[in-house]
Coordinates of C-alpha atoms in Angstrom, one line a residue:
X1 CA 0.0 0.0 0.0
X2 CA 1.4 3.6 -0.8
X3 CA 1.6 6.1 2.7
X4 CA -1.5 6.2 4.0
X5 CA -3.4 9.8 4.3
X6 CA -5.5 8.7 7.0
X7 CA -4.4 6.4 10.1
X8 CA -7.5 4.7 11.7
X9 CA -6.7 4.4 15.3
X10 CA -8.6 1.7 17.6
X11 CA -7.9 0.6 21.2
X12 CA -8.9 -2.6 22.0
X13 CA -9.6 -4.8 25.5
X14 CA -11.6 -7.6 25.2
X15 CA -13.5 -6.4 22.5
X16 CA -13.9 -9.8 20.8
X17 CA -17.9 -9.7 20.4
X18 CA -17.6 -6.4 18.7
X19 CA -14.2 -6.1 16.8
X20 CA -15.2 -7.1 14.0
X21 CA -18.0 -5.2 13.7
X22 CA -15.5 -2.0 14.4
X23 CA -12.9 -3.7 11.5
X24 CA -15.5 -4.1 8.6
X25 CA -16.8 -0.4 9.3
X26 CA -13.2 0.7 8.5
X27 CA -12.5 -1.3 5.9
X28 CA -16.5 -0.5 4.0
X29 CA -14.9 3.1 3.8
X30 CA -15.1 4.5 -0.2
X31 CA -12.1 7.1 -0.3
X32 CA -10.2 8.6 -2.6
X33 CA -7.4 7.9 -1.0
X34 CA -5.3 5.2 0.9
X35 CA -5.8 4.8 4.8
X36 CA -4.2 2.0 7.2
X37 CA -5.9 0.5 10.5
X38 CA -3.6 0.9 13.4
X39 CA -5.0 -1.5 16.4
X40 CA -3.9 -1.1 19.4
X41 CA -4.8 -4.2 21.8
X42 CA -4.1 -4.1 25.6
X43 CA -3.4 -7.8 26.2
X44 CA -7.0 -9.0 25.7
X45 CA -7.5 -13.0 27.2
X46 CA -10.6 -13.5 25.4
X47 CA -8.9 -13.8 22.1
X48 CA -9.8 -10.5 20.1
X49 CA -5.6 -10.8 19.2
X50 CA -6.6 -13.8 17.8
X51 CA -9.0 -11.8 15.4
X52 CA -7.1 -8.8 14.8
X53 CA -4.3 -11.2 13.4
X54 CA -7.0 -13.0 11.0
X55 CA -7.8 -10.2 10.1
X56 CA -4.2 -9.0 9.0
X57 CA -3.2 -11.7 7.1
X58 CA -6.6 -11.4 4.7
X59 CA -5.6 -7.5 4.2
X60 CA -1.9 -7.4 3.6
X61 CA -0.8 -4.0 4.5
X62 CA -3.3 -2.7 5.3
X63 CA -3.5 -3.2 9.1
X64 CA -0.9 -2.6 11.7
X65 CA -1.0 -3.8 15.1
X66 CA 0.4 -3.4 18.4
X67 CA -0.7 -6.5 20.3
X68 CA 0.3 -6.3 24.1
X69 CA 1.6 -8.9 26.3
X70 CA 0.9 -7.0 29.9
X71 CA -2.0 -4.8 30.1
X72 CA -0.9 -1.4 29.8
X73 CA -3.7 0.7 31.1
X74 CA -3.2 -0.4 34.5
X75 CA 0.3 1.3 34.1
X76 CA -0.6 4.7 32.3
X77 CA -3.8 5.4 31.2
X78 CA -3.1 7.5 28.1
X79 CA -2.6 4.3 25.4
X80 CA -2.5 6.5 22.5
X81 CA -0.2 9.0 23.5
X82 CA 2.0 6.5 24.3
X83 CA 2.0 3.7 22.2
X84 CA -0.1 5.4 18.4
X85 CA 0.5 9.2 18.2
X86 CA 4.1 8.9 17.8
X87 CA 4.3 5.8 15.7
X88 CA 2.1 7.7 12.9
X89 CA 3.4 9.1 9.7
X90 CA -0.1 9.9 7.8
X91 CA -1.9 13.3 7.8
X92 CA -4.8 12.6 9.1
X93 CA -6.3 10.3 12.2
X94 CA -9.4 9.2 13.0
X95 CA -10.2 7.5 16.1
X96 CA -12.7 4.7 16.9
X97 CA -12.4 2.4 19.9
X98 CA -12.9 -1.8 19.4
X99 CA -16.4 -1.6 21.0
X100 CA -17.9 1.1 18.8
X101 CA -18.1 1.0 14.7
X102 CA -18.8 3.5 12.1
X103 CA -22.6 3.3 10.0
X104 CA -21.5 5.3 6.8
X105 CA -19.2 4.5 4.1
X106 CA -18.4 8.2 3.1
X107 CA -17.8 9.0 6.9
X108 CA -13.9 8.9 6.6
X109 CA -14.0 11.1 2.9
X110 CA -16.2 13.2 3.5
X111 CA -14.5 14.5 6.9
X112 CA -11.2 14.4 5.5
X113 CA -12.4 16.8 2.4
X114 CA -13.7 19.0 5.4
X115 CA -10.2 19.1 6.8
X116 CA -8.3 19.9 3.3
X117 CA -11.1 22.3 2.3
X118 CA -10.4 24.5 5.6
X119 CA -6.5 24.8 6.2
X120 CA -7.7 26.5 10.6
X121 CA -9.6 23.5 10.8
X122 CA -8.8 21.6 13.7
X123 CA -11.5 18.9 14.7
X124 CA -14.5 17.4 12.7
X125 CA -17.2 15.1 14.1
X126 CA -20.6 13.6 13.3
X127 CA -23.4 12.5 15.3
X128 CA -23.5 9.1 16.7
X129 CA -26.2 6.3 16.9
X130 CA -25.9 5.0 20.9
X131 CA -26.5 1.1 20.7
X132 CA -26.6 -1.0 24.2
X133 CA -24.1 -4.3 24.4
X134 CA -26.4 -6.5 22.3
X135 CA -26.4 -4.0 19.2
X136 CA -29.8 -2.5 19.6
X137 CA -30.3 1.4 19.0
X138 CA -31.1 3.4 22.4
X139 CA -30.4 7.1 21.2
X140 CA -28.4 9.5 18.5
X141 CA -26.0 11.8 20.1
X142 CA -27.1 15.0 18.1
X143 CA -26.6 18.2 19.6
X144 CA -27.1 20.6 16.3
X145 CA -29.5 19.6 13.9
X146 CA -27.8 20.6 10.7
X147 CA -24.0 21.0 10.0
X148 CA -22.7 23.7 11.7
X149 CA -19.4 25.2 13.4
X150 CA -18.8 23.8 16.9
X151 CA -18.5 26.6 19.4
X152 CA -15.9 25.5 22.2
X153 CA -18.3 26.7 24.9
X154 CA -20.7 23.7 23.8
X155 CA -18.0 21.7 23.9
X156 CA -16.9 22.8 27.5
X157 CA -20.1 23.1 29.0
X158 CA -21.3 19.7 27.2
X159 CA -18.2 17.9 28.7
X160 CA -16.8 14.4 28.1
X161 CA -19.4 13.0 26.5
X162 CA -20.5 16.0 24.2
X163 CA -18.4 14.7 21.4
X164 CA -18.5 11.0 20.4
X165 CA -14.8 9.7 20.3
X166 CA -15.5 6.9 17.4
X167 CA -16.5 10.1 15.4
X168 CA -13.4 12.1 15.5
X169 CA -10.8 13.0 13.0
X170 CA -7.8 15.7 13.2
X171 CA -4.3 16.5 12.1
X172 CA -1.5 14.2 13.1
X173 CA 0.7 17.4 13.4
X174 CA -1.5 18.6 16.7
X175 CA -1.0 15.0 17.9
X176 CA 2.6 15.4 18.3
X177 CA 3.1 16.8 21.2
X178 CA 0.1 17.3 23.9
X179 CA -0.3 19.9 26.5
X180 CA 0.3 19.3 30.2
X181 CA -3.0 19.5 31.2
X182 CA -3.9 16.4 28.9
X183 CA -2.0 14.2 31.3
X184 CA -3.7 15.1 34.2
X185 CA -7.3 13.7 33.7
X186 CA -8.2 9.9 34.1
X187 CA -9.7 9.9 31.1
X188 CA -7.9 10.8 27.5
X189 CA -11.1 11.7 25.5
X190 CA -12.2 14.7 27.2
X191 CA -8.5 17.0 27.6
X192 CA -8.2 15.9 24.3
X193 CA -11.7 17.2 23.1
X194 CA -10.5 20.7 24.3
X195 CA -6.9 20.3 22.8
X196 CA -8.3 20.0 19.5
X197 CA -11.0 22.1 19.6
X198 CA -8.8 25.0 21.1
X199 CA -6.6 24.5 18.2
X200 CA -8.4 25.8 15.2
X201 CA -11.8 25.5 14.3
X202 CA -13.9 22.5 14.9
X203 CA -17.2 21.4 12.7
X204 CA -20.1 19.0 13.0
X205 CA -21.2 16.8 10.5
X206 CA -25.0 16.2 11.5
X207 CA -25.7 13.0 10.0
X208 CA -24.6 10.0 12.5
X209 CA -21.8 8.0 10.8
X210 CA -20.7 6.4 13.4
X211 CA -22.3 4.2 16.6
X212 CA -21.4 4.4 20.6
X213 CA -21.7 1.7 22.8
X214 CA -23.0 2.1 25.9
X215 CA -21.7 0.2 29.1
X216 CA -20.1 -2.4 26.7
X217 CA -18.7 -5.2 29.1
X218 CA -15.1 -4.7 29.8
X219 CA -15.7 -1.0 29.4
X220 CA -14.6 1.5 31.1
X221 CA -17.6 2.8 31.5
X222 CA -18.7 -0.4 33.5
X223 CA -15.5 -0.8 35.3
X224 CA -16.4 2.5 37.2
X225 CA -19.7 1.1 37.5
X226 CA -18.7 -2.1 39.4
X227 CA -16.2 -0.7 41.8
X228 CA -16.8 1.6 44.5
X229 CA -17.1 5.2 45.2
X230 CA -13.2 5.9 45.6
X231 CA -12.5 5.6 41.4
X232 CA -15.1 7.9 40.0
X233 CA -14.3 10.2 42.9
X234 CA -10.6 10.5 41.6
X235 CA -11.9 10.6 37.9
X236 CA -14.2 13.4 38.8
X237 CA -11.2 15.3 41.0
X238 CA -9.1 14.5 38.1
X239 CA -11.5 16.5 35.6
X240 CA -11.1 19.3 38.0
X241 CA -7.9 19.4 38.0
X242 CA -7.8 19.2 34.0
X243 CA -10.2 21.6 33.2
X244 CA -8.1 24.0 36.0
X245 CA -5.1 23.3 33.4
X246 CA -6.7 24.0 30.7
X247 CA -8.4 27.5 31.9
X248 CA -4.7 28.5 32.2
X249 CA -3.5 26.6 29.1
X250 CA -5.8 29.2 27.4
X251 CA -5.3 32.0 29.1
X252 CA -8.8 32.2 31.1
X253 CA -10.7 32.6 27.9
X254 CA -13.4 30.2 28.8
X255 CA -13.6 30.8 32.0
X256 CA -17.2 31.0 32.5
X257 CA -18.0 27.9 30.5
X258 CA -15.5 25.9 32.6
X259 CA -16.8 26.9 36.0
X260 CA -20.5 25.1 34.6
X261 CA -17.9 22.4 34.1
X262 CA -16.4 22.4 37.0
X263 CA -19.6 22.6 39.1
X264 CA -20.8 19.8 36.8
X265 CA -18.0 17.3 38.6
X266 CA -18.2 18.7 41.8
X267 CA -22.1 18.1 41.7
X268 CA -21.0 14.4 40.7
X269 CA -18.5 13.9 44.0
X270 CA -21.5 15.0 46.4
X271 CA -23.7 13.2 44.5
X272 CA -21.0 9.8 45.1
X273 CA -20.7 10.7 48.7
X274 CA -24.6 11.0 49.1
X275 CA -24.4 13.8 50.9
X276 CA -27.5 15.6 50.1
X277 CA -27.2 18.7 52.3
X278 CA -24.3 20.5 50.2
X279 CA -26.4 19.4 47.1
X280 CA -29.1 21.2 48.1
X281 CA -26.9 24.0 48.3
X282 CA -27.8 27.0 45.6
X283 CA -25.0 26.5 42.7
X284 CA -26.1 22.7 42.5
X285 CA -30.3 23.1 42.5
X286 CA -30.5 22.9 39.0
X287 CA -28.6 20.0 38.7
X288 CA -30.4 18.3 42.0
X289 CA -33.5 19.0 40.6
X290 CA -33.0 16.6 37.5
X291 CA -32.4 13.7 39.7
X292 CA -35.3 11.1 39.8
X293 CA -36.3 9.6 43.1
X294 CA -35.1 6.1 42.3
X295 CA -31.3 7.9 41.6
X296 CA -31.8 9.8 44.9
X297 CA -32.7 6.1 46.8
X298 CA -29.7 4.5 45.1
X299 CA -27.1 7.5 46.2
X300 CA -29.0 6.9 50.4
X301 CA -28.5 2.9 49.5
X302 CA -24.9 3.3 48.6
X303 CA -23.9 5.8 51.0
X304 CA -25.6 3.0 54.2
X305 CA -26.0 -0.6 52.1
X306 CA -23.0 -0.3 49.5
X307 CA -23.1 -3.9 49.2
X308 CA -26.3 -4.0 47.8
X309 CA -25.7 -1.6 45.1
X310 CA -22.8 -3.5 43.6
X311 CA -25.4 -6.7 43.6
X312 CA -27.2 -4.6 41.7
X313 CA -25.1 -3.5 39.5
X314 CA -24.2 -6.6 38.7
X315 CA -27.2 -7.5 38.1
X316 CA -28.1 -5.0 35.4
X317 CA -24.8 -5.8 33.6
X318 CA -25.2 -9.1 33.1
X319 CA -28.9 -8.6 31.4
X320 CA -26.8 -5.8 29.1
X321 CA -28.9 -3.0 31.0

């Protein structure tokens, strides 16, 4: 294969009921132009390297893998900045994780002509389809409702989840080399939102081209769900923390977007601790006031029967929610 313009990059952990699903998607894309698929997998045990290999020897050059031995995560969370960003020579990236997939087979052109067609552009996304673990549609992640310029105080105020990761794709050149406050947050999807978008100028593509998985087991997402209060606590105080980076990575430009932010995860570490009094408290009403009773009985059930909650949880994951 000639140099790729486009690198696909996709973490995968124990993806192996939904990797290939992720792997067609890519490799349905109609382009213009050459792209490789760059796999990433964190020392899956329930054989998803086996797959990714398969699937390397049918398409001769056109994958690339790094296939762990030892779980890296557990080590440093940031994967990509690590282990893909540096390794990649192409122009472009696009990002999709094992357990999500794209749905349209222009997705990858079409953002990419965005992208040549606007030298300050920084960051282009579409809307997302959100499926539950057995496939089945729940939602569409949608916030505009036609193709528009993405302000950066949506994208501050919307948080983490504003922006569906398997729909991004940017520069390599901004990859390089990643601010400070990037490495601060648990997470690598939301400090790296911000990055781009604070970069140049970010678009939205209305259509959905691509699907999110929600609470996919093995996720992350469920991870935080089955352990106790002390790891979304630190994820939360990490976001803090990040978002305090980035107000001074930018100069305090957005610094009334980022204190809804920040108030955002504060809300969510009272809300972990059950402490109702300081949610009652003015700056949280409006967020208190969206929480059902049945969320309000879990948060007095996990603060006095923890136990209980995690059968729960356990519960709900195991009938895919």
């Amino acid at each position: 294969m000639t140099k790729p313009l486009v690198s696909i990059c996709c973490l995968t952990y124990n993806h192996a009921p939904y990797i290939r699903q992720a792997l067609d998607s890519f490799l349905m894309q109609k382009t213009e132009f050459p792209f490789e698929i760059f796999v990433h997998d964190d020392a899956s045990t329930d054989g998803t390297q086996d797959i990714l290999r398969e699937y390397e020897r049918r398409y001769p050059g056109k994958f690339r893998l790094i296939l762990q031995q030892e779980n890296q995560y557990s080590k440093d969370d940031k994967i990509m900045a690590r282990f893909m960003f540096p390794r990649i020579e192409s122009e472009f990236v696009a990002i999709c994780e094992g357990d999500d997939y794209w749905t349209e087979e222009t997705k990858l052109q079409r953002q990419v002509d965005w992208l040549r067609g606007n030298p300050d552009g920084a960051l282009v996304v579409t809307s997302a389809l959100t499926v539950n673990a057995a496939g089945e549609e729940t939602g569409c992640i949608a916030p505009y409702d036609r193709d528009c310029e993405m302000p950066m105080e949506d994208l501050i105020r919307g948080g983490g989840g504003f922006i569906p990761t398997a729909s991004i794709v940017t520069r390599t050149a901004l990859l390089r080399t990643l601010p400070e406050f990037y490495y601060r947050a648990k997470v690598g999807d939301a400090p790296l939102q911000l990055y781009l978008a604070s970069a140049g100028r970010s678009y939205w593509l209305h259509a959905p081209m691509c699907a999110y998985r929600v609470n996919a087991p093995g996720s992350w997402s469920v991870a935080q769900l089955m352990d106790d209060v002390a790891k979304p606590i630190a994820m939360h105080e990490s976001m803090l923390d990040m978002l305090d980076g980035f107000d001074e990575y930018t100069g305090g430009q957005y610094r009334a977007p980022l204190e809804t932010a920040r108030t955002y995860h504060r809300f969510q570490i009272y809300r972990l601790l059950g402490d109702f009094r300081t949610l009652r408290q003015p700056e949280y009403q409006e967020l208190f006031s969206t929480l059902t009773p049945r969320v309000k009985l879990r948060m007095l059930l996990m603060k006095h029967c923890p136990g209980l909650i995690r059968l729960y949880r356990k519960i709900r994951i195991r009938r895919g929610f």
